[in-house]
Coordinates of C-alpha atoms in Angstrom, one line a residue:
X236 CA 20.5 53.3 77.0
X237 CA 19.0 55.4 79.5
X238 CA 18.6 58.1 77.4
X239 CA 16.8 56.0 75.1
X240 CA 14.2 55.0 77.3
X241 CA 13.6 58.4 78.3
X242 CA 13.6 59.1 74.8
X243 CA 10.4 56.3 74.0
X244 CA 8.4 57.8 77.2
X245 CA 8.2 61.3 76.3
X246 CA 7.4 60.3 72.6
X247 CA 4.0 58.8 74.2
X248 CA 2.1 61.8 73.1
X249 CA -0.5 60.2 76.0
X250 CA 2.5 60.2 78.8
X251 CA 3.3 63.9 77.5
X252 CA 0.0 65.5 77.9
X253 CA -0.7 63.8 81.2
X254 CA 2.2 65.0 82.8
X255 CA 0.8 68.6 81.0
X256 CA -2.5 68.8 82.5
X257 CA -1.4 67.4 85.6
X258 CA 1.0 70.0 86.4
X259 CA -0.9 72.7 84.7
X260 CA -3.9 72.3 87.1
X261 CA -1.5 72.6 89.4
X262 CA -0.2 76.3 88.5
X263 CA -4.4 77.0 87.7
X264 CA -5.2 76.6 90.6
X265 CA -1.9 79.2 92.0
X266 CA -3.4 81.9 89.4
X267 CA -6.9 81.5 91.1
X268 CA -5.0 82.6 94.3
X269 CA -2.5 85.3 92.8
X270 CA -5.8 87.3 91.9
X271 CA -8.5 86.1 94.1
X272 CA -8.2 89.7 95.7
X273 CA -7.9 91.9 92.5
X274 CA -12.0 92.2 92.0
X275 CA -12.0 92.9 96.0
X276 CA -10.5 96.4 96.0
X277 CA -13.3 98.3 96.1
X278 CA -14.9 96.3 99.3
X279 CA -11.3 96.4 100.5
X280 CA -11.6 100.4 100.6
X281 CA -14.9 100.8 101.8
X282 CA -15.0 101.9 105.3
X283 CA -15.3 100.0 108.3
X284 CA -18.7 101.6 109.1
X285 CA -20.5 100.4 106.0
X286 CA -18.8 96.5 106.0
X287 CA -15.9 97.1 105.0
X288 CA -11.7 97.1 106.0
X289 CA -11.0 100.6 105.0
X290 CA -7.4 100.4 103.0
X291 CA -6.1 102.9 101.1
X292 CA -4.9 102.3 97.7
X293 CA -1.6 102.7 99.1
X294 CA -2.4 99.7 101.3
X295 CA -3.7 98.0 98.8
X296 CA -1.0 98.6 96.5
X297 CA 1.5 97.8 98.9
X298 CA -0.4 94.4 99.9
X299 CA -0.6 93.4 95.8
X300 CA 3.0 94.4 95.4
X301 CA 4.0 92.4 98.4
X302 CA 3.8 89.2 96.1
X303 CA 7.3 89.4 95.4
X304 CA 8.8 91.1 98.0
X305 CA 10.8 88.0 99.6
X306 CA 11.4 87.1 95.8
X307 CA 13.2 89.8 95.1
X308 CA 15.0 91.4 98.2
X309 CA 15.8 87.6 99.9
X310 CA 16.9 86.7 96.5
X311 CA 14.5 83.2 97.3
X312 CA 13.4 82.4 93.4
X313 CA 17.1 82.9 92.3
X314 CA 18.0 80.2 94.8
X315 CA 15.1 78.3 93.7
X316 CA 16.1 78.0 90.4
X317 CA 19.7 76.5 92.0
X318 CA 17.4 73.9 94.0
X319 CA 15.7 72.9 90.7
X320 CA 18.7 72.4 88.6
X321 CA 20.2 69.9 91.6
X322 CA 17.6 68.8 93.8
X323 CA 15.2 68.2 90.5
X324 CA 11.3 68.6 90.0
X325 CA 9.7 66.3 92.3
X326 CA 11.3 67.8 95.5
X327 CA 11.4 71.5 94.3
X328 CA 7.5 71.2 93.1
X329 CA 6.2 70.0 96.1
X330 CA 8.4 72.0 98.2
X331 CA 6.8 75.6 96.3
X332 CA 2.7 73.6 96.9
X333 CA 3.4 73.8 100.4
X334 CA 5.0 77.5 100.5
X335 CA 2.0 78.3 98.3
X336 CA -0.6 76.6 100.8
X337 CA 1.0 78.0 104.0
X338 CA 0.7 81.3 102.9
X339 CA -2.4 81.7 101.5
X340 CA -3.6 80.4 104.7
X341 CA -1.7 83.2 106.4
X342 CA -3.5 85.8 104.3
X343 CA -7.1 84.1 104.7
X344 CA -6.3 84.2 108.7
X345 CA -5.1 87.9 108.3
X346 CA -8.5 88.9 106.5
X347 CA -10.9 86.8 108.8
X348 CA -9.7 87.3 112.3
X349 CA -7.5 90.3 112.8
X350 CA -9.4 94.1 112.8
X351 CA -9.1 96.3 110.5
X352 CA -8.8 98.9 113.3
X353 CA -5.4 98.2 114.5
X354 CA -2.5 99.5 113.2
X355 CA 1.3 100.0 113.2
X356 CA 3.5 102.8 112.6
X357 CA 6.1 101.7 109.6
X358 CA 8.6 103.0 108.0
X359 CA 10.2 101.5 105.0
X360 CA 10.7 103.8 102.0
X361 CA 11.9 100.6 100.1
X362 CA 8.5 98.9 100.2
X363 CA 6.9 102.5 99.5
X364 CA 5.7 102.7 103.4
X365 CA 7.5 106.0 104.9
X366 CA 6.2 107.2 108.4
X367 CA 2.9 106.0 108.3
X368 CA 0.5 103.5 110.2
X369 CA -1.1 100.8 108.7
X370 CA -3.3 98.3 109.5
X371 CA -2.0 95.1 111.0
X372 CA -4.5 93.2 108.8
X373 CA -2.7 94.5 105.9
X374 CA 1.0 93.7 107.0
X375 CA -0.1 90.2 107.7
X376 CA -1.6 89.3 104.6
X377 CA 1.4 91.1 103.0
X378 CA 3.5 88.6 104.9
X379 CA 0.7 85.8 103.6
X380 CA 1.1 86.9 100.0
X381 CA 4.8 86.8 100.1
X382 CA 5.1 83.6 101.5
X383 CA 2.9 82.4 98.7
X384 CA 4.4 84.5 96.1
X385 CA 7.3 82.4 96.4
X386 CA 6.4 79.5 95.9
X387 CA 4.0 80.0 93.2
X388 CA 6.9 81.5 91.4
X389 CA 9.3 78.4 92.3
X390 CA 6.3 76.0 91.4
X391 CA 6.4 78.4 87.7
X392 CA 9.8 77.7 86.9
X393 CA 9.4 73.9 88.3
X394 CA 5.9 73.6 85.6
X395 CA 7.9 75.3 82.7
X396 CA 11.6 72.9 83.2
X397 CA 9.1 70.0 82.9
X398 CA 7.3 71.3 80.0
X399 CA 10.6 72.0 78.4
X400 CA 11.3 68.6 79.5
X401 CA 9.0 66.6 77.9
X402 CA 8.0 68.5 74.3
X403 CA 11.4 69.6 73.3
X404 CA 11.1 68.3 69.4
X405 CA 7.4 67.7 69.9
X406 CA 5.3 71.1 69.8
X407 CA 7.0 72.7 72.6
X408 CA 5.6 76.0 72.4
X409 CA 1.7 74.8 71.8
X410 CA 2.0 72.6 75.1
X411 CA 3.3 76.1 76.9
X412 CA 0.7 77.9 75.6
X413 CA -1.8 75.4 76.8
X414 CA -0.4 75.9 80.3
X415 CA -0.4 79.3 80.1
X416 CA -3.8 79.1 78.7
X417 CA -5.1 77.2 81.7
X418 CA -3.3 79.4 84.3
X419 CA -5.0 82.4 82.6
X420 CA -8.3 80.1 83.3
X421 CA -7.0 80.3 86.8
X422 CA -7.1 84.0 87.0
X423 CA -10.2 84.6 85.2
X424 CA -12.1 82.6 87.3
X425 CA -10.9 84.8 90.0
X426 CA -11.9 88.1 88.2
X427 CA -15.4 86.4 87.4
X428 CA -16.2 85.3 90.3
X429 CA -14.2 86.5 93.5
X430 CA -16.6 89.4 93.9
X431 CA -19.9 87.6 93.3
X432 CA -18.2 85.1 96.1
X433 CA -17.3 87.6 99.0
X434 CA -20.9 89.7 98.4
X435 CA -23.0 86.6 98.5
X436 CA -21.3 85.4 102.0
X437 CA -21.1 89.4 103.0
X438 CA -17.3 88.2 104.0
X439 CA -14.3 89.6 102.1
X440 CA -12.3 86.3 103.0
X441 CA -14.3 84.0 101.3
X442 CA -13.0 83.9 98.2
X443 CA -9.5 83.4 99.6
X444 CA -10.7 80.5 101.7
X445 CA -12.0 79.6 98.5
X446 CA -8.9 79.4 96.5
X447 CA -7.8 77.8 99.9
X448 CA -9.2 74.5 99.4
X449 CA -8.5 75.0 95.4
X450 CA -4.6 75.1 96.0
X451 CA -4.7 71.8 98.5
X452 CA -6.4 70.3 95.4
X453 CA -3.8 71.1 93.1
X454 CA -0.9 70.0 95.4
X455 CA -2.6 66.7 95.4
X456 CA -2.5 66.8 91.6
X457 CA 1.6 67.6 91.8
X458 CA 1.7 64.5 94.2
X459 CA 0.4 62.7 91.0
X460 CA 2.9 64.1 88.8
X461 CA 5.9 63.0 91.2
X462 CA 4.1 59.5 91.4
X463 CA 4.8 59.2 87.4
X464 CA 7.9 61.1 87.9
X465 CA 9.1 58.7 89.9
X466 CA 7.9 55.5 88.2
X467 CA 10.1 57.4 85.3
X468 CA 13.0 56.9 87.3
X469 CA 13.1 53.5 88.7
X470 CA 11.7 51.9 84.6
X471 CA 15.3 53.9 84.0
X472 CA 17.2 52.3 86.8
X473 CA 16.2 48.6 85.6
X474 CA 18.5 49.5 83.0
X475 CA 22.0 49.3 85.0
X476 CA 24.0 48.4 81.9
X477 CA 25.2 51.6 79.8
X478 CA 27.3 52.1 77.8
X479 CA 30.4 54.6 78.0
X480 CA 29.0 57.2 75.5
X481 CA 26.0 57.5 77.4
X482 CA 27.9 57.9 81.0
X483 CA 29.7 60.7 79.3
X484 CA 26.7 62.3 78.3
X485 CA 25.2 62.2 81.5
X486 CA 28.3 63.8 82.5
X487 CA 28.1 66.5 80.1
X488 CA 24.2 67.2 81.4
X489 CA 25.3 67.7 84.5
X490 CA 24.4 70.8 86.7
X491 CA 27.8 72.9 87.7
X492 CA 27.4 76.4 89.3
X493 CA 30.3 77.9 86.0
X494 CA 28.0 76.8 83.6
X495 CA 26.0 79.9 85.2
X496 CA 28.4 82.0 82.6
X497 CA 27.0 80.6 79.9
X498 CA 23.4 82.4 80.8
X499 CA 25.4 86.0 82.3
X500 CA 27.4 86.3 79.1
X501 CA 24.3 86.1 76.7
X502 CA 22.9 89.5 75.3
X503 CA 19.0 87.5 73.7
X504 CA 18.6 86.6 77.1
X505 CA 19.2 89.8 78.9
X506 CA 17.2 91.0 76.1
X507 CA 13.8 88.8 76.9
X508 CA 14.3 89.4 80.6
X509 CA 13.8 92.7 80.1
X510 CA 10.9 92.2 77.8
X511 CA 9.5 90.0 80.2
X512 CA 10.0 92.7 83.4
X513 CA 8.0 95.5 81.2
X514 CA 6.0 93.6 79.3
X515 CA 4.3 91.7 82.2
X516 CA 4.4 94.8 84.2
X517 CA 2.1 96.5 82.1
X518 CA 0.0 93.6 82.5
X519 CA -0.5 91.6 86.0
X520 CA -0.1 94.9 88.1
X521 CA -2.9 96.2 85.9
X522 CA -5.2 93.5 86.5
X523 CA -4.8 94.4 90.4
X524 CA -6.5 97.3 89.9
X525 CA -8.5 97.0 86.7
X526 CA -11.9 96.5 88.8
X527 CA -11.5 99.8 90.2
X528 CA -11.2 101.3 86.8
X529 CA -14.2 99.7 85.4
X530 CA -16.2 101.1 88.5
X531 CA -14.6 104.7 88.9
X532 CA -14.3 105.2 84.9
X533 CA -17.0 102.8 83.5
X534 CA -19.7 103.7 86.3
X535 CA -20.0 99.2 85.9
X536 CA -21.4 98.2 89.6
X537 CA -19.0 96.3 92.0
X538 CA -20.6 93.1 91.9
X539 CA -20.0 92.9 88.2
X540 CA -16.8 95.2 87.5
X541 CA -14.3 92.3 87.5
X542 CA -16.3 90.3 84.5
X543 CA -14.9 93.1 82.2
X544 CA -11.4 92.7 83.1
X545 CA -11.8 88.8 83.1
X546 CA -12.2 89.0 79.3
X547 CA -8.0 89.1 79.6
X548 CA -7.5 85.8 80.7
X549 CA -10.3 84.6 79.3
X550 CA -9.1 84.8 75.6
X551 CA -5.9 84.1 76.5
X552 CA -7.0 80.4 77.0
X553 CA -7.6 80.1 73.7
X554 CA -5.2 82.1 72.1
X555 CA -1.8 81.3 73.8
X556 CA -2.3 78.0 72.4
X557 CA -3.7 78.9 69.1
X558 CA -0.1 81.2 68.7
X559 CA 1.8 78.4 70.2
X560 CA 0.8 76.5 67.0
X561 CA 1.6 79.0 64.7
X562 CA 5.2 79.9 66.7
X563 CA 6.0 75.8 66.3
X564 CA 4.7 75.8 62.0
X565 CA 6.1 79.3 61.0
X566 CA 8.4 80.4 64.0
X567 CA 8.3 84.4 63.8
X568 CA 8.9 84.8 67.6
X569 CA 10.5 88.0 67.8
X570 CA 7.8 89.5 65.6
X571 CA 5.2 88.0 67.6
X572 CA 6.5 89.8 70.9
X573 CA 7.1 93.3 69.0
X574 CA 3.2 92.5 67.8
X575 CA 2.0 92.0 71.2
X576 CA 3.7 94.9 73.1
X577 CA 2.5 97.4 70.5
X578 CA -0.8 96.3 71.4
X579 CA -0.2 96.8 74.6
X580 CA 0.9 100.1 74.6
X581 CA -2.0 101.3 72.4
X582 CA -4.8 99.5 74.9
X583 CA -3.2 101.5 77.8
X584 CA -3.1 104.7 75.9
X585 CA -6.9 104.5 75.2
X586 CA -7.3 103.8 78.7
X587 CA -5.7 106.9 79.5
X588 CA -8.1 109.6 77.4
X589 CA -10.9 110.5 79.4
X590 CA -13.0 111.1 76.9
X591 CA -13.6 107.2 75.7
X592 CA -15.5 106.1 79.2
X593 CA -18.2 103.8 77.1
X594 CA -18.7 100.1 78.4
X595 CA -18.5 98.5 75.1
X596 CA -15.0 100.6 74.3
X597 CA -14.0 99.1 77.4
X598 CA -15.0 95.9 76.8
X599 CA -13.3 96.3 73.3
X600 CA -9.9 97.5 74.8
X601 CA -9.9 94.5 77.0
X602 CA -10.4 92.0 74.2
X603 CA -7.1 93.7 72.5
X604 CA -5.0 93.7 75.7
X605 CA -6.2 89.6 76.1
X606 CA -4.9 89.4 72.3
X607 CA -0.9 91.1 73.7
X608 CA -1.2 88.6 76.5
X609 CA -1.3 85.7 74.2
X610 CA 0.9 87.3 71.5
X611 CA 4.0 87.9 73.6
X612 CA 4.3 84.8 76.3
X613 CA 3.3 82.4 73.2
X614 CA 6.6 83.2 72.0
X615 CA 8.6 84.3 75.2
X616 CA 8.8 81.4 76.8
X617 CA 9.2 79.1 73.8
X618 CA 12.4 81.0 73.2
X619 CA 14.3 80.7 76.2
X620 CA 14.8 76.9 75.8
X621 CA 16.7 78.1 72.0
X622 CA 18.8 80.5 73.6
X623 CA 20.0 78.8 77.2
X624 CA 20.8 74.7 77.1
X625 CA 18.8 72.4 78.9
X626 CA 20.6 71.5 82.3
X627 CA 20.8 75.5 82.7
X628 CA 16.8 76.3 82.4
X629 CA 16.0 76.1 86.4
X630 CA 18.1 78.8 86.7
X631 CA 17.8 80.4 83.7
X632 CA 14.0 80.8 84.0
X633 CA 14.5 81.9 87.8
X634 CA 16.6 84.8 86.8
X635 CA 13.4 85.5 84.4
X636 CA 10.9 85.5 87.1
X637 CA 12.9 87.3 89.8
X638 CA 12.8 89.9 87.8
X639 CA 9.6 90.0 86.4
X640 CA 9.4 89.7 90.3
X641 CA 11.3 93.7 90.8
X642 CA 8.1 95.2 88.6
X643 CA 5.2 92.6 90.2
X644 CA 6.7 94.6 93.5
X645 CA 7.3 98.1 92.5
X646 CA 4.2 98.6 89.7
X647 CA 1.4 97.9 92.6
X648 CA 3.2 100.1 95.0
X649 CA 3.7 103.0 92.3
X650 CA -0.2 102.8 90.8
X651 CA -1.6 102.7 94.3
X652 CA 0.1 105.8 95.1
X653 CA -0.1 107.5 92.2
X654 CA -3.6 107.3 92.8
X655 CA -4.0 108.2 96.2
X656 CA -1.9 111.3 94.9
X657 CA -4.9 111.9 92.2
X658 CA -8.0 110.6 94.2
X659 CA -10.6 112.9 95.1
X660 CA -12.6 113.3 98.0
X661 CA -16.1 114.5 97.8
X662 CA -18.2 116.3 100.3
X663 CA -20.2 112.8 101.3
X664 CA -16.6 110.7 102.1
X665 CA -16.4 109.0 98.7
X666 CA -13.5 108.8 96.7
X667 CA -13.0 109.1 93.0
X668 CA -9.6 108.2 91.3
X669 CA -8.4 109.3 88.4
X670 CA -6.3 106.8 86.5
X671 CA -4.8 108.8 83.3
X672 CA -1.4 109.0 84.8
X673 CA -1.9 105.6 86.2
X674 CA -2.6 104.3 82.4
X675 CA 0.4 106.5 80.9
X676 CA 2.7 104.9 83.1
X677 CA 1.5 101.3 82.0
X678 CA 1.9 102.4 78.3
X679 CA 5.4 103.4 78.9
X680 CA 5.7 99.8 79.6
X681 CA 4.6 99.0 76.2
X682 CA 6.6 101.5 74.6
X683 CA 10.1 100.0 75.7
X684 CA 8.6 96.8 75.1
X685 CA 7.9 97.6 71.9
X686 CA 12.0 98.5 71.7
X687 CA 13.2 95.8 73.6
X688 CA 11.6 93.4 71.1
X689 CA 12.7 95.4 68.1
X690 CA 16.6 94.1 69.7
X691 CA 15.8 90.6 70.1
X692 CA 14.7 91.0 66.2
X693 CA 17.9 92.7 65.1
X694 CA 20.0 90.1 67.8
X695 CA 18.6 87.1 66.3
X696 CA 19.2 87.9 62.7
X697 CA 22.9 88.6 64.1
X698 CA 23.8 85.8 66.1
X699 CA 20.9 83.2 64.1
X700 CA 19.5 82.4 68.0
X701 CA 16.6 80.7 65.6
X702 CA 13.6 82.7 67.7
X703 CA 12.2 83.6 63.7
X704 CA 12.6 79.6 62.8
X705 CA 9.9 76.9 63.3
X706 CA 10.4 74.5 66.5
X707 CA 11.7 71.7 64.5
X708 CA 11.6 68.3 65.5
X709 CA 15.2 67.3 67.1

């Protein structure tokens, strides 16, 4: 009987989409924060002298990496997924807001009141730091943007389980890709309008303080969500009669840590993890230092270099959803992703030849690369709810973000140094980067994307996963 009323509650297309937006302007508002810095790089590097912090790109690579550095080596969004499959939404959502808050405050205190002058002598080859000093300011924001990396990633799995939750049968992968849609507004809104921000108040931490009061408004909107959340609850509870079939089904719902086999064992999903570690790789750690290309390539001025760039995220507001829709009518998921990382690959390849340094090429390659990012999480995320049962999706999405977590560390760190390694220092003090190696290195991304997603396709004709079928109402 319980079952059934859950049943009537998330057929209320207006009780669905609610709980949608709610939470989606939730994770929006995390995006604004994840690259509220991005656009910032080049006022990062600029020299103490002239306004500036002075970072190198190694220090800025290694504070953009540091996202998921207590993701991944404390093992913390593995054992968030465990909290999420026992302790349930409401507690594990509004436990990642207030990781997310905390730490973006750390980073905003790190920019605004520590010198850029001081420094400490660090070595850990691990984190791509060996026998060198670097800047206090940057260690603490590091510390900052790990503490908010994880729980923007806990609050991601948390967003998607309710998703999953509420549209299974009813258009499941349009309402991700609305999400995703609006967390790419999130992060375009950053690239837009981060710069513009910290140059008009002449203060680098701006924009973070910014995105600051942003992120206390979207915990407030989660607080809504566990309102309704909880009101869901107790309208089940009034119904203390059920019958023995639906005890035993509860039963069979639950959470147990064997049932963990049953995502270990499975090739598809190893297969999309994967995907999802390269693909987004070639991706998100691009974005971190896409405003520098458009400067040191593109010759676009600072104030305006991160526009270009937020044509990405821009599109992908559009067409996540619009791909959702078609993934739901006409399935074809596995060709979708094999679409979207060859597009991928080719962007970053034409990045790569110096000879194509015109604005509108640029803006042309950016539109494509906004096209992947719609093509491939339309139907990645959609497809992990056919592969891996339901009570087993907190855990089986955390696996997927901590290690999408492994590349969000280790790209930044690897691009920043690769181009220290290739920077070049003219007579006057400036520097210029060249990024073709930087640019092969994402397309090498693409290119065992492009294979990874080619297996999923031969996999799901094998063992009939249904990733090429229609979502079906259940």
């Amino acid at each position: 009987m319980t079952e059934q009323i859950r049943k009537k509650i998330s057929d209320s297309p207006a009780a669905r989409w609610t709980a949608l937006l709610i939470v989606a302007f939730t994770m929006m508002m995390g995006y604004f924060i994840t690259d509220v810095m991005s656009p910032l790089e080049d006022m990062l590097e600029t020299s103490v002298s002239e306004g500036g912090f002075g970072w190198s790109s190694t220090e800025y690579g290694f504070f953009s990496g540091s996202y998921g550095f207590i993701n991944v080596y404390l093992l913390m969004l593995f054992f968030g997924g465990l909290i999420l499959d026992k302790m349930g939404v409401r507690f594990t959502g509004l436990l990642a807001c207030t990781l997310m808050v905390a730490g973006v405050f750390v980073k905003y205190y790190a920019l605004e009141f520590i010198s850029p002058e001081n420094t400490t002598f660090v070595n850990i080859p691990l984190l791509g730091l060996s026998d060198v000093n670097v800047k206090n300011q940057v260690l603490i924001a590091a510390l900052g943007f790990s503490i908010f990396g994880v729980g923007c990633e806990i609050c991601g799995i948390t967003v998607t389980k309710i998703i999953a939750k509420w549209f299974t049968g009813h258009g499941m992968a349009l309402a991700m890709g609305i999400q995703v849609g609006l967390a790419r507004l999130g992060t375009a809104a950053a690239l837009g309008a981060s710069a513009p921000v910290a140059h008009a108040f002449k203060n680098v931490a701006s924009p973070v303080l910014l995105g600051a009061v942003f992120l206390c408004i979207g915990m407030l909107a989660f607080i809504v969500y566990c309102v309704m959340d909880k009101k869901l609850d107790a309208s089940e509870k009034t119904y203390s009669e059920q019958s023995v079939s639906d005890a035993t089904s509860s039963e069979d719902e639950s959470f147990h840590f064997g049932d963990l086999k049953a995502i270990f064992t499975n090739p598809g999903f190893w297969l999309i993890v994967l995907l999802c570690l390269l693909f987004y790789s070639g991706v998100f750690p691009f974005l971190k230092f896409a405003t520098k290309l458009m400067i040191s390539k593109y010759h676009i001025s600072p104030e305006l270099a991160g526009t270009i760039p937020m044509l990405i995220p821009f599109g992908t507001i559009f067409l996540t959803p619009l791909f959702g829709i078609v993934y739901d009518r006409i399935g074809k998921g596995a060709t979708l992703m094999i679409i979207g990382s060859f597009m991928l690959t080719i962007v970053h390849v034409m990045f790569a030849l110096p000879i194509l340094n015109n604005i509108t090429i640029a803006i042309i390659l950016m539109i494509l690369l906004g096209i992947a990012f719609s093509l491939v999480p339309s139907a990645l995320w959609p497809s992990v709810p056919k592969i891996i049962p339901m009570k087993l999706l907190g855990s089986a999405y955390a696996i997927i973000f901590y290690i999408q977590n492994i590349g969000l560390s280790m790209v930044p760190i690897l691009i920043g140094k690769v181009l220290d390694d290739n920077s070049v220092i003219a007579p006057d003090g400036t520097k210029s980067l060249d990024f073709t190696d930087a640019m092969l290195i994402f397309a090498g991304f693409g290119i065992a994307a492009i294979l990874l997603s080619l297996g999923l396709l031969l996999l799901d004709k094998q063992k009939h996963y249904g990733l090429q079928n229609a979502n079906v109402k259940k």
